[in-house]
Coordinates of C-alpha atoms and ligand atoms in Angstrom, one line a residue:
X28 CA 0.1 0.1 0.4
X29 CA 1.5 3.4 -0.7
X30 CA 2.0 5.7 1.8
X31 CA -0.7 8.4 0.3
X32 CA -3.3 5.2 1.4
X33 CA -4.7 4.8 4.3
X34 CA -4.2 0.7 5.6
X35 CA -8.2 0.1 5.9
X36 CA -7.5 -1.9 9.2
X37 CA -5.0 -0.4 11.0
X38 CA -7.8 2.6 10.9
X39 CA -10.2 -0.1 12.4
X40 CA -7.4 -1.8 15.0
X41 CA -7.6 2.5 15.9
X42 CA -11.0 2.6 16.3
X43 CA -11.2 -0.9 17.8
X44 CA -9.0 -0.5 21.1
X45 CA -9.8 3.1 21.7
X46 CA -10.7 4.0 25.8
X47 CA -14.8 3.9 25.4
X48 CA -17.6 0.9 26.2
X49 CA -19.2 -0.3 22.7
X50 CA -22.9 -0.9 22.7
X51 CA -22.5 -4.1 21.0
X52 CA -19.5 -6.6 20.3
X53 CA -19.6 -9.6 18.0
X54 CA -17.7 -12.3 18.2
X55 CA -17.4 -13.5 14.9
X56 CA -17.4 -12.9 11.4
X57 CA -19.7 -15.0 9.3
X58 CA -22.9 -14.6 8.1
X59 CA -24.6 -14.7 11.8
X60 CA -21.9 -12.4 13.1
X61 CA -21.8 -10.1 10.1
X62 CA -25.7 -9.6 10.1
X63 CA -26.2 -9.6 13.6
X64 CA -23.3 -6.1 13.5
X65 CA -24.8 -4.6 10.1
X66 CA -28.4 -5.2 12.2
X67 CA -27.2 -3.3 15.2
X68 CA -25.0 -0.2 13.5
X69 CA -28.0 0.8 11.3
X70 CA -30.5 0.6 15.0
X71 CA -28.0 3.2 16.1
X72 CA -26.2 1.5 18.1
X73 CA -21.7 1.8 18.3
X74 CA -20.8 -1.9 17.2
X75 CA -18.0 -3.5 17.0
X76 CA -16.4 -6.9 15.7
X77 CA -13.9 -9.6 15.7
X78 CA -12.8 -12.3 13.7
X79 CA -10.2 -14.5 14.8
X80 CA -9.4 -15.8 11.2
X81 CA -10.8 -13.7 8.0
X82 CA -14.5 -13.3 7.5
X83 CA -16.4 -16.2 6.1
X84 CA -13.5 -18.6 7.0
X85 CA -15.4 -20.7 8.4
X86 CA -18.8 -22.4 7.1
X87 CA -19.5 -18.8 5.6
X88 CA -17.7 -19.4 2.2
X89 CA -18.1 -22.9 2.3
X90 CA -22.0 -23.6 1.0
X91 CA -24.0 -24.5 -1.6
X92 CA -24.2 -21.2 -3.1
X93 CA -27.8 -21.0 -2.7
X94 CA -30.7 -18.7 -1.3
X95 CA -33.3 -20.6 -1.0
X96 CA -35.9 -21.9 1.8
X97 CA -35.1 -25.3 1.5
X98 CA -37.1 -28.1 -0.1
X99 CA -35.5 -30.5 1.5
X100 CA -37.1 -28.8 4.8
X101 CA -40.4 -28.6 3.1
X102 CA -40.1 -32.4 2.4
X103 CA -39.1 -32.8 6.2
X104 CA -42.8 -31.1 7.2
X105 CA -40.8 -27.4 8.6
X106 CA -43.4 -25.0 6.8
X107 CA -42.4 -22.1 9.0
X108 CA -38.9 -22.8 8.6
X109 CA -39.3 -22.9 4.8
X110 CA -41.8 -20.0 4.9
X111 CA -38.9 -17.9 6.8
X112 CA -36.8 -19.0 4.6
X113 CA -38.9 -18.0 1.5
X114 CA -38.9 -14.4 3.0
X115 CA -35.6 -13.8 3.8
X116 CA -34.7 -15.2 0.2
X117 CA -37.0 -12.5 -1.2
X118 CA -35.8 -9.8 0.4
X119 CA -32.1 -10.4 -0.1
X120 CA -33.2 -10.5 -3.5
X121 CA -34.0 -7.6 -3.8
X122 CA -31.4 -6.1 -1.1
X123 CA -28.3 -7.7 -3.3
X124 CA -29.4 -7.8 -6.9
X125 CA -25.9 -7.6 -7.5
X126 CA -25.0 -11.0 -5.4
X127 CA -28.1 -13.0 -5.3
X128 CA -29.8 -14.2 -9.0
X129 CA -33.0 -16.3 -9.7
X130 CA -31.8 -19.4 -10.6
X131 CA -34.2 -22.6 -12.6
X132 CA -34.0 -25.8 -11.6
X133 CA -35.2 -28.8 -12.8
X134 CA -36.0 -31.9 -10.7
X135 CA -35.4 -35.0 -13.3
X136 CA -38.2 -37.5 -12.9
X137 CA -37.6 -40.9 -13.8
X138 CA -40.0 -43.0 -12.1
X139 CA -43.9 -42.2 -13.4
X140 CA -45.5 -41.0 -9.9
X141 CA -42.4 -38.5 -9.3
X142 CA -44.0 -35.5 -11.2
X143 CA -46.9 -35.2 -10.1
X144 CA -45.5 -35.6 -6.1
X145 CA -42.5 -33.3 -6.1
X146 CA -44.8 -31.4 -8.8
X147 CA -47.6 -31.0 -5.9
X148 CA -44.8 -30.5 -2.7
X149 CA -42.8 -27.4 -5.2
X150 CA -46.6 -25.8 -5.8
X151 CA -46.6 -25.3 -2.6
X152 CA -43.0 -23.7 -2.3
X153 CA -44.5 -22.0 -4.9
X154 CA -47.5 -20.4 -2.2
X155 CA -45.4 -20.0 0.9
X156 CA -43.1 -17.9 -0.9
X157 CA -45.9 -15.7 -1.9
X158 CA -45.8 -12.3 -2.9
X159 CA -41.7 -12.3 -3.2
X160 CA -41.8 -15.5 -5.1
X161 CA -38.9 -15.6 -8.3
X162 CA -41.5 -17.1 -10.4
X163 CA -43.9 -20.6 -10.6
X164 CA -43.1 -24.3 -11.2
X165 CA -44.0 -26.4 -14.2
X166 CA -43.9 -29.6 -15.3
X167 CA -41.5 -30.8 -17.9
X168 CA -41.8 -33.2 -20.4
X169 CA -38.6 -35.4 -21.6
X170 CA -37.4 -32.5 -24.1
X171 CA -38.6 -29.6 -21.8
X172 CA -36.3 -31.1 -19.5
X173 CA -33.6 -31.7 -21.4
X174 CA -33.6 -28.3 -22.9
X175 CA -32.9 -26.7 -19.9
X176 CA -30.4 -29.4 -18.8
X177 CA -28.8 -31.4 -21.9
X178 CA -26.5 -33.4 -19.9
X179 CA -29.3 -35.1 -17.9
X180 CA -29.2 -39.0 -18.2
X181 CA -31.4 -39.7 -21.1
X182 CA -32.0 -43.4 -20.3
X183 CA -35.6 -44.0 -18.3
X184 CA -35.9 -39.9 -18.5
X185 CA -39.9 -39.6 -18.3
X186 CA -40.0 -35.4 -17.6
X187 CA -39.4 -33.5 -14.9
X188 CA -40.3 -30.2 -12.3
X189 CA -38.7 -26.9 -12.6
X190 CA -38.6 -24.6 -10.2
X191 CA -36.9 -20.9 -9.2
X192 CA -34.9 -20.8 -6.3
X193 CA -31.7 -17.7 -5.6
X194 CA -28.3 -18.2 -6.0
X195 CA -25.3 -16.0 -4.5
X196 CA -21.6 -15.8 -4.5
X197 CA -21.2 -16.4 0.2
X198 CA -18.1 -15.2 1.0
X199 CA -18.5 -12.2 -1.1
X200 CA -21.6 -11.3 0.5
X201 CA -19.8 -11.5 3.7
X202 CA -17.6 -8.8 2.4
X203 CA -20.4 -6.6 1.3
X204 CA -21.9 -7.3 4.6
X205 CA -18.2 -5.9 6.5
X206 CA -18.1 -3.0 4.1
X207 CA -22.4 -2.3 4.8
X208 CA -20.9 -2.4 8.0
X209 CA -18.5 0.2 7.8
X210 CA -20.4 2.4 5.4
X211 CA -23.1 2.5 8.9
X212 CA -20.3 3.5 11.2
X213 CA -19.4 -0.5 12.6
X214 CA -15.7 -1.3 13.1
X215 CA -15.0 -4.9 11.9
X216 CA -11.4 -6.5 12.5
X217 CA -10.3 -9.6 11.5
X218 CA -7.3 -11.8 12.4
X219 CA -8.8 -10.7 16.1
X220 CA -9.3 -13.8 18.3
X221 CA -11.6 -13.5 20.6
X222 CA -9.3 -15.4 24.1
X223 CA -11.3 -14.3 26.9
X224 CA -14.1 -12.6 27.9
X225 CA -13.8 -10.0 30.8
X226 CA -16.6 -9.9 33.7
X227 CA -17.3 -7.5 35.7
X228 CA -18.4 -10.3 38.9
X229 CA -20.1 -12.4 37.1
X230 CA -21.5 -10.0 34.4
X231 CA -19.8 -10.3 31.4
X232 CA -18.4 -7.1 30.2
X233 CA -16.6 -7.1 27.3
X234 CA -13.6 -9.5 26.1
X235 CA -9.5 -9.8 25.3
X236 CA -8.5 -10.4 21.6
X237 CA -5.0 -11.3 19.7
X238 CA -4.0 -8.9 16.8
X239 CA -2.7 -11.3 15.2
X240 CA -0.2 -9.3 12.8
X241 CA 1.7 -7.8 16.1
X242 CA 1.1 -10.6 19.1
X243 CA -0.5 -7.7 21.2
X244 CA -3.6 -8.2 23.9
X245 CA -6.4 -5.8 24.0
X246 CA -9.3 -5.5 26.0
X247 CA -12.2 -4.3 24.6
X248 CA -15.3 -3.1 26.9
X249 CA -19.2 -3.6 25.4
X250 CA -23.0 -2.6 27.3
X251 CA -23.3 -6.7 25.6
X252 CA -21.7 -9.3 23.8
X253 CA -22.3 -11.5 20.7
X254 CA -21.1 -14.6 20.5
X255 CA -22.0 -15.7 17.1
X256 CA -18.6 -18.1 16.3
X257 CA -20.9 -20.9 14.6
X258 CA -20.0 -24.4 14.9
X259 CA -16.7 -22.9 17.9
X260 CA -19.7 -21.0 20.1
X261 CA -19.2 -23.5 22.5
X262 CA -15.6 -22.3 22.8
X263 CA -16.6 -19.0 23.7
X264 CA -19.5 -20.3 25.9
X265 CA -16.5 -22.1 28.0
X266 CA -14.8 -18.9 28.6
X267 CA -17.3 -17.8 30.9
X268 CA -18.4 -21.4 31.9
X269 CA -15.9 -24.3 31.6
X270 CA -18.5 -27.3 32.1
X271 CA -20.8 -25.5 30.4
X272 CA -23.2 -28.6 27.7
X273 CA -22.1 -28.0 24.2
X274 CA -25.0 -26.9 22.3
X275 CA -23.8 -27.4 18.9
X276 CA -23.0 -30.8 17.0
X277 CA -21.2 -30.4 13.6
X278 CA -21.9 -32.2 10.4
X279 CA -19.9 -32.0 7.7
X280 CA -21.3 -31.3 4.0
X281 CA -19.2 -31.1 0.9
X282 CA -19.1 -30.6 -2.2
X283 CA -17.3 -30.7 -5.6
X284 CA -16.4 -28.3 -8.4
X285 CA -16.4 -29.3 -12.5
X286 CA -16.1 -27.7 -15.6
X287 CA -18.9 -25.8 -17.0
X288 CA -20.1 -28.8 -20.2
X289 CA -20.8 -31.2 -17.3
X290 CA -23.9 -29.0 -17.3
X291 CA -23.9 -26.2 -19.8
X292 CA -26.9 -23.6 -19.9
X293 CA -28.0 -21.8 -17.1
X294 CA -30.7 -24.0 -15.2
X295 CA -29.5 -26.3 -12.0
X296 CA -30.3 -29.9 -11.4
X297 CA -31.9 -30.9 -8.0
X298 CA -31.9 -34.6 -7.6
X299 CA -34.9 -34.9 -4.3
X300 CA -34.3 -38.1 -2.8
X301 CA -30.4 -39.6 -2.8
X302 CA -29.2 -43.4 -1.1
X303 CA -28.6 -41.2 1.9
X304 CA -32.2 -39.8 1.8
X305 CA -31.0 -36.1 1.4
X306 CA -31.2 -33.8 -2.0
X307 CA -28.1 -33.7 -4.2
X308 CA -27.8 -30.5 -6.1
X309 CA -25.4 -29.7 -9.5
X310 CA -25.3 -25.9 -9.7
X311 CA -23.8 -23.4 -11.9
X312 CA -21.9 -21.4 -10.6
X313 CA -19.0 -18.9 -11.6
X314 CA -18.5 -20.9 -15.4
X315 CA -18.5 -23.9 -13.2
X316 CA -20.3 -26.3 -11.9
X317 CA -20.8 -27.1 -7.9
X318 CA -22.2 -30.2 -6.9
X319 CA -23.0 -31.3 -3.1
X320 CA -23.6 -32.4 -0.2
X321 CA -23.4 -34.5 2.2
X322 CA -24.3 -34.8 6.0
X323 CA -21.2 -36.1 8.1
X324 CA -21.5 -36.1 11.8
X325 CA -18.2 -35.2 12.8
X326 CA -16.2 -34.8 15.8
X327 CA -14.5 -31.9 15.7
X328 CA -14.5 -28.5 14.7
X329 CA -11.6 -27.5 12.0
X330 CA -10.8 -24.5 10.7
X331 CA -10.2 -26.4 7.7
X332 CA -12.3 -29.6 7.5
X333 CA -11.3 -32.0 4.8
X334 CA -13.1 -34.3 2.8
X335 CA -13.5 -37.9 3.5
X336 CA -12.7 -40.5 0.8
X337 CA -16.5 -41.8 0.8
X338 CA -18.4 -37.8 0.9
X339 CA -16.6 -37.8 -2.7
X340 CA -17.2 -41.2 -3.6
X341 CA -20.6 -40.4 -3.1
X342 CA -21.7 -37.4 -5.0
X343 CA -19.6 -38.6 -7.9
X344 CA -21.0 -41.6 -7.6
X345 CA -25.2 -40.6 -6.8
X346 CA -24.1 -37.5 -9.8
X347 CA -23.0 -39.6 -12.5
X348 CA -26.8 -41.7 -12.3
X349 CA -28.5 -38.4 -13.8
X350 CA -25.6 -36.7 -15.6
X351 CA -24.5 -38.0 -18.8
X352 CA -21.6 -37.7 -19.5
X353 CA -21.0 -38.8 -15.4
X354 CA -18.0 -36.3 -13.3
X355 CA -14.7 -38.3 -12.2
X356 CA -12.7 -38.0 -10.0
X357 CA -9.9 -36.8 -12.7
X358 CA -12.4 -33.8 -13.8
X359 CA -13.1 -32.3 -10.0
X360 CA -11.3 -29.1 -10.2
X361 CA -11.6 -28.4 -5.8
X362 CA -13.5 -30.1 -3.2
X363 CA -14.3 -28.1 -0.3
X364 CA -15.8 -28.8 3.0
X365 CA -17.7 -27.1 5.6
X366 CA -19.3 -27.2 8.7
X367 CA -22.4 -26.9 9.5
X368 CA -23.5 -25.5 13.8
X369 CA -26.5 -27.7 13.9
X370 CA -27.9 -27.2 17.4
X371 CA -28.7 -30.5 19.7
X372 CA -31.7 -31.8 20.9
X373 CA -31.3 -33.2 24.2
X374 CA -30.3 -36.7 22.3
X375 CA -29.5 -36.8 19.0
X376 CA -27.8 -39.4 17.0
X377 CA -28.3 -38.2 13.5
X378 CA -27.4 -35.0 11.7
X379 CA -30.2 -35.1 9.1
X380 CA -33.2 -35.1 11.3
X381 CA -32.1 -31.5 14.2
X382 CA -32.7 -28.2 13.5
X383 CA -31.6 -25.8 10.3
X384 CA -34.0 -23.0 13.1
X385 CA -31.5 -20.8 15.0
X386 CA -30.9 -20.6 18.5
X387 CA -30.3 -17.8 21.0
X388 CA -29.5 -18.7 24.3
X389 CA -28.7 -15.6 27.2
X390 CA -26.2 -17.4 29.6
X391 CA -26.9 -16.0 33.4
X392 CA -23.7 -12.9 32.4
X393 CA -25.7 -11.8 29.6
X394 CA -23.7 -13.6 26.7
X395 CA -26.0 -13.8 24.2
X396 CA -25.3 -16.9 21.5
X397 CA -26.5 -17.0 18.3
X398 CA -26.3 -20.0 16.0
X399 CA -28.2 -22.6 13.5
X400 CA -30.4 -20.9 11.3
X401 CA -28.7 -20.4 7.4
X402 CA -27.0 -18.1 5.2
X403 CA -30.2 -17.1 3.1
X404 CA -32.1 -16.2 6.9
X405 CA -28.9 -14.1 8.4
X406 CA -30.6 -10.5 8.4
X407 CA -33.6 -12.2 10.5
X408 CA -31.1 -14.2 12.9
X409 CA -29.3 -10.6 13.1
X410 CA -33.0 -8.8 13.5
X411 CA -33.1 -11.7 16.1
X412 CA -30.1 -11.2 17.8
X413 CA -30.4 -7.0 18.7
X414 CA -33.7 -7.0 19.3
X415 CA -32.6 -9.5 22.7
X416 CA -29.5 -7.8 23.0
X417 CA -31.3 -4.0 23.5
X418 CA -32.8 -5.7 26.3
X419 CA -30.0 -7.4 27.7
X420 CA -27.7 -4.4 27.6
X421 CA -30.8 -1.9 28.4
X422 CA -29.9 -0.3 24.7
X423 CA -32.6 2.3 23.3
X424 CA -34.9 -0.6 21.5
X425 CA -35.2 0.4 17.9
X426 CA -37.1 -1.1 14.9
X427 CA -35.0 -2.9 12.4
X428 CA -34.3 -0.7 9.0
X429 CA -32.7 -3.9 7.8
X430 CA -36.1 -5.3 5.5
X431 CA -35.2 -2.2 3.0
X432 CA -31.5 -1.6 3.2
X433 CA -30.1 -1.8 0.2
X434 CA -26.2 -3.3 0.7
X435 CA -23.2 -1.8 0.1
X436 CA -22.5 -1.7 -4.4
X437 CA -26.2 -2.1 -4.6
X438 CA -26.7 -2.2 -8.0
X439 CA -28.8 -3.8 -10.7
X440 CA -27.0 -3.3 -13.7
X441 CA -26.0 -6.8 -15.7
X442 CA -22.2 -6.7 -16.0
X443 CA -19.7 -9.8 -16.6
X444 CA -20.6 -12.7 -14.2
X445 CA -17.1 -12.1 -11.9
X446 CA -17.6 -8.6 -11.5
X447 CA -20.9 -8.3 -11.5
X448 CA -20.5 -9.9 -6.9
X449 CA -18.7 -6.3 -7.0
X450 CA -22.1 -3.9 -8.0
X451 CA -21.0 0.0 -8.6
X452 CA -17.4 -1.4 -6.5
X453 CA -16.9 -2.5 -10.2
X454 CA -16.2 1.0 -12.1
X455 CA -13.0 1.9 -9.3
X456 CA -11.8 -1.2 -9.3
X457 CA -11.2 -1.1 -13.3
X458 CA -9.8 2.0 -12.7
X459 CA -6.8 0.6 -10.3
X460 CA -3.6 -0.9 -11.4
X461 CA -4.1 -4.5 -13.3
X462 CA -7.4 -4.1 -14.9
X463 CA -6.1 -5.3 -17.5
X464 CA -3.6 -8.3 -16.1
X465 CA -5.6 -11.9 -15.6
X466 CA -4.0 -13.0 -12.3
X467 CA -4.2 -16.9 -14.4
X468 CA -4.9 -17.8 -17.9
X469 CA -7.5 -20.7 -16.1
X470 CA -8.8 -17.6 -13.9
X471 CA -11.0 -15.0 -14.9
X472 CA -9.8 -12.5 -12.2
X473 CA -7.3 -9.6 -12.9
X474 CA -4.5 -8.0 -10.5
X475 CA -6.9 -4.5 -9.6
X476 CA -9.1 -6.5 -8.2
X477 CA -6.4 -7.7 -5.6
X478 CA -5.8 -4.4 -5.1
X479 CA -8.9 -3.3 -4.3
X480 CA -9.4 -6.0 -1.9
X481 CA -6.3 -5.1 0.1
X482 CA -6.8 -1.5 -0.1
X483 CA -10.5 -1.4 0.9
X484 CA -11.4 -4.9 2.3
X485 CA -9.3 -5.8 4.6
X486 CA -8.1 -8.7 2.8
X487 CA -4.4 -9.8 4.6
X488 CA -2.8 -13.4 2.9
X489 CA -2.8 -14.7 -0.2
X490 CA -5.3 -17.4 1.1
X491 CA -8.1 -14.1 1.9
X492 CA -7.6 -13.2 -1.7
X493 CA -7.9 -15.8 -3.6
X494 CA -10.4 -18.3 -1.3
X495 CA -12.5 -15.4 -0.3
X496 CA -12.0 -11.9 -1.9
X497 CA -11.8 -13.7 -5.5
X498 CA -13.1 -17.8 -5.3
X499 CA -9.6 -19.2 -6.9
X500 CA -9.5 -21.0 -4.9
X501 CA -13.5 -23.1 -5.6
X502 CA -13.5 -23.0 -8.7
X503 CA -9.5 -24.4 -9.4
X504 CA -7.1 -25.1 -6.5
X505 CA -4.3 -25.9 -8.8
X506 CA -4.6 -23.0 -11.7
X507 CA -5.1 -20.9 -7.7
X508 CA -1.9 -22.5 -6.2
X509 CA -0.1 -21.3 -9.2
X510 CA -1.3 -17.6 -9.0
X511 CA 0.5 -18.2 -6.0
X512 CA 3.8 -16.2 -6.3
X513 CA 2.1 -13.4 -8.1
X514 CA -1.0 -13.0 -5.4
X515 CA 2.2 -12.4 -2.6
X516 CA 4.5 -9.9 -4.8
X517 CA 1.2 -8.0 -4.8
X518 CA 0.3 -8.1 -1.4
X519 CA 3.9 -7.6 -0.3
X520 CA 3.9 -4.4 -2.7
X521 CA 0.4 -3.2 -1.4
X522 CA 1.2 -3.9 2.3
X523 CA 5.1 -2.6 2.1
X524 CA 6.2 -6.8 3.6
X525 CA 9.4 -8.0 2.8
X526 CA 10.9 -11.1 0.3
X527 CA 10.8 -13.4 3.7
X528 CA 6.9 -12.9 4.2
X529 CA 5.8 -13.3 0.5
X530 CA 7.8 -16.7 0.2
X531 CA 6.0 -17.1 3.6
X532 CA 2.8 -16.7 1.8
X533 CA 2.8 -18.7 -1.2
X534 CA 4.4 -21.5 0.9
X535 CA 1.5 -21.3 3.2
X536 CA -1.2 -21.0 0.5
X537 CA 1.1 -23.5 -1.8
X538 CA 0.4 -26.2 1.1
X539 CA -3.6 -25.2 1.6
X540 CA -4.0 -25.6 -2.0
X541 CA -3.2 -29.3 -2.1
X542 CA -6.2 -30.0 0.3
X543 CA -8.7 -28.4 -1.8
X544 CA -7.3 -31.6 -4.7
X545 CA -7.9 -34.7 -4.8
X546 CA -4.8 -37.3 -5.4
Ligands
FAD626 C1 -21.8 -28.1 3.4 C2 -23.3 -26.4 3.7 C3 -23.9 -26.1 2.7 C4 -24.5 -24.9 3.1 N1 -25.2 -24.7 1.6 C5 -25.8 -23.5 2.0 C6 -27.0 -22.6 1.2 O1 -26.9 -22.9 -0.4 N2 -27.6 -21.4 1.3 C7 -27.5 -20.7 2.6 O2 -28.9 -20.4 3.1 N3 -26.8 -21.7 3.9 C8 -26.0 -23.1 3.9 N4 -25.6 -23.1 4.6 C9 -25.8 -23.1 6.0 C10 -24.4 -21.9 5.7 O3 -23.6 -21.5 5.2 C11 -24.2 -21.2 7.4 O4 -25.5 -21.7 7.8 C12 -23.9 -19.9 7.9 O5 -23.0 -19.7 7.2 C13 -23.6 -19.9 9.5 O6 -22.4 -18.3 9.3 P1 -22.1 -18.6 10.9 O7 -21.3 -16.7 11.0 O8 -23.0 -19.2 12.1 O9 -20.8 -19.9 11.1 P2 -19.4 -19.5 10.3 O10 -19.5 -18.8 9.3 O11 -18.9 -20.3 10.7 O12 -18.6 -18.1 11.3 C14 -18.4 -18.5 12.7 C15 -16.8 -17.2 12.6 O13 -16.5 -17.8 13.8 C16 -15.6 -17.3 13.7 N5 -14.2 -17.1 15.2 C17 -14.7 -18.0 15.8 N6 -13.8 -18.4 17.1 C18 -13.5 -17.2 17.2 C19 -13.3 -16.6 18.1 N7 -12.2 -16.6 19.5 N8 -12.6 -15.4 18.3 C20 -13.1 -14.4 17.3 N9 -13.7 -14.9 16.0 C21 -13.6 -16.3 16.0 C22 -15.0 -18.0 12.6 O14 -13.4 -17.8 12.1 C23 -15.5 -18.0 12.0 O15 -15.3 -17.0 10.7 C24 -24.8 -24.5 4.1 C25 -23.7 -25.3 5.0 C26 -22.5 -26.2 4.8 C27 -22.0 -26.8 5.9

């Protein structure tokens, strides 16, 4: 970063540690924490958000990329959850048209009963969406189904059902929420893990965090503290009460990414019932196809969860039954895993049956923990949390403004696919050096985008840039590793780092990228 430019992170750190009592301190910078922080800031409360790693490093960059009501939950009879999510889908479509778009899904029918059976269910989905519907579902004959999804397995295909849902770019939405938070006076800091809670008697009055660049510890005070750390919420709860019973059962979901040729066109495929009773999606995304997912109970909450071989085999086997040509291991450009923060009922063994609804609990000391839910409902979770926080923190009680809040960069303009996610920032990015230089022949990103993310989006590492500001890691893990040296060079130049730092960045990123490639 040149002398004339102010490193936004330094400004955030200075504000974070300024001697003041924040109205709200949010721990965790995924969908839930960022949504809660935006909600609090737009209600006029002072807000600080601390993220231990990078924004959306956890589950929030590892989703199926759908803004959806969840047809699967409808099949489970969870009508109120689906209605709420469909409502939120409609709001997000209006508030972030640069990040969310309509997507047609084809449910292929290979049995005589499948069309009427799923057709009725999807009509109900339409009805529940009400005024915020993205379009009506309809029955397709075989030819129409193949027109929409030409690589569907033709043998035995009777027809299909077409329905609509939303699609988005998850980590770009997280970065957009960060910018929206800042636009409304909130402060956020990444690489600032909370390592302890401050107490006055039994009451929680703040937290201690470590600033990772310097290793220094800082204390921050707040009237109310929100724990939005996803699958890690129990770690924070134990900082208050060491023997508290855990409330999250992590469940792993894996996706593979393959070339667009496996699903040309603009429609997605939804397989309504796999061998393990789930649904499987094949979704076009940034000129590639994302296929998943799985649901595997796991004992640990790693920051870099790894796909199990049997999960990858399951996805490829199931996709191969419905897609022609069938994708194989050699076709996989990237494989990624995420952990669902499912809230445990008293004794749950089967994670598929655990509620996807969100849960808010307030501890004896006033720590508000929020978890569960999904990306689609992040705004609603934030609204509920802040309404609670106003009571717990004795803050003025104010109306929510987020149902109609345009997010940072709001734009309905059509732009080429990967530029669209920046909304109105796209033109400013194109003014930066390197707008005409792509990072790698197999990736769409330009050097200007990296400079932008370092200057204005708190990107600090090659991983931040290649995994979450751009989506290079998920689109093509090998190409992203090849782009790491140039990425680190730009980072070092912008942040004023030396050769050794640059080399360490390249090594760390290339090691990470190995975990996203199949051997
Ligand atoms: C496989 C899969 C597919 C999914 N697909 C969809 C989908 O298509 N659509 C949809 O709507 N939802 C989907 N979801 C659900 C959705 O992704 C999650 O509900 C959501 O991302 C959870 O966000 P979160 O903020 O609660 O958690 P996270 O995103 O995990 O955020 C928690 C954050 O807390 C930080 N943190 C942890 N400890 C500390 C600490 N001590 N100090 C500071 N920070 C800390 C972490 O670094 C992390 O960034 C999917 C989930 C999975 C797993």
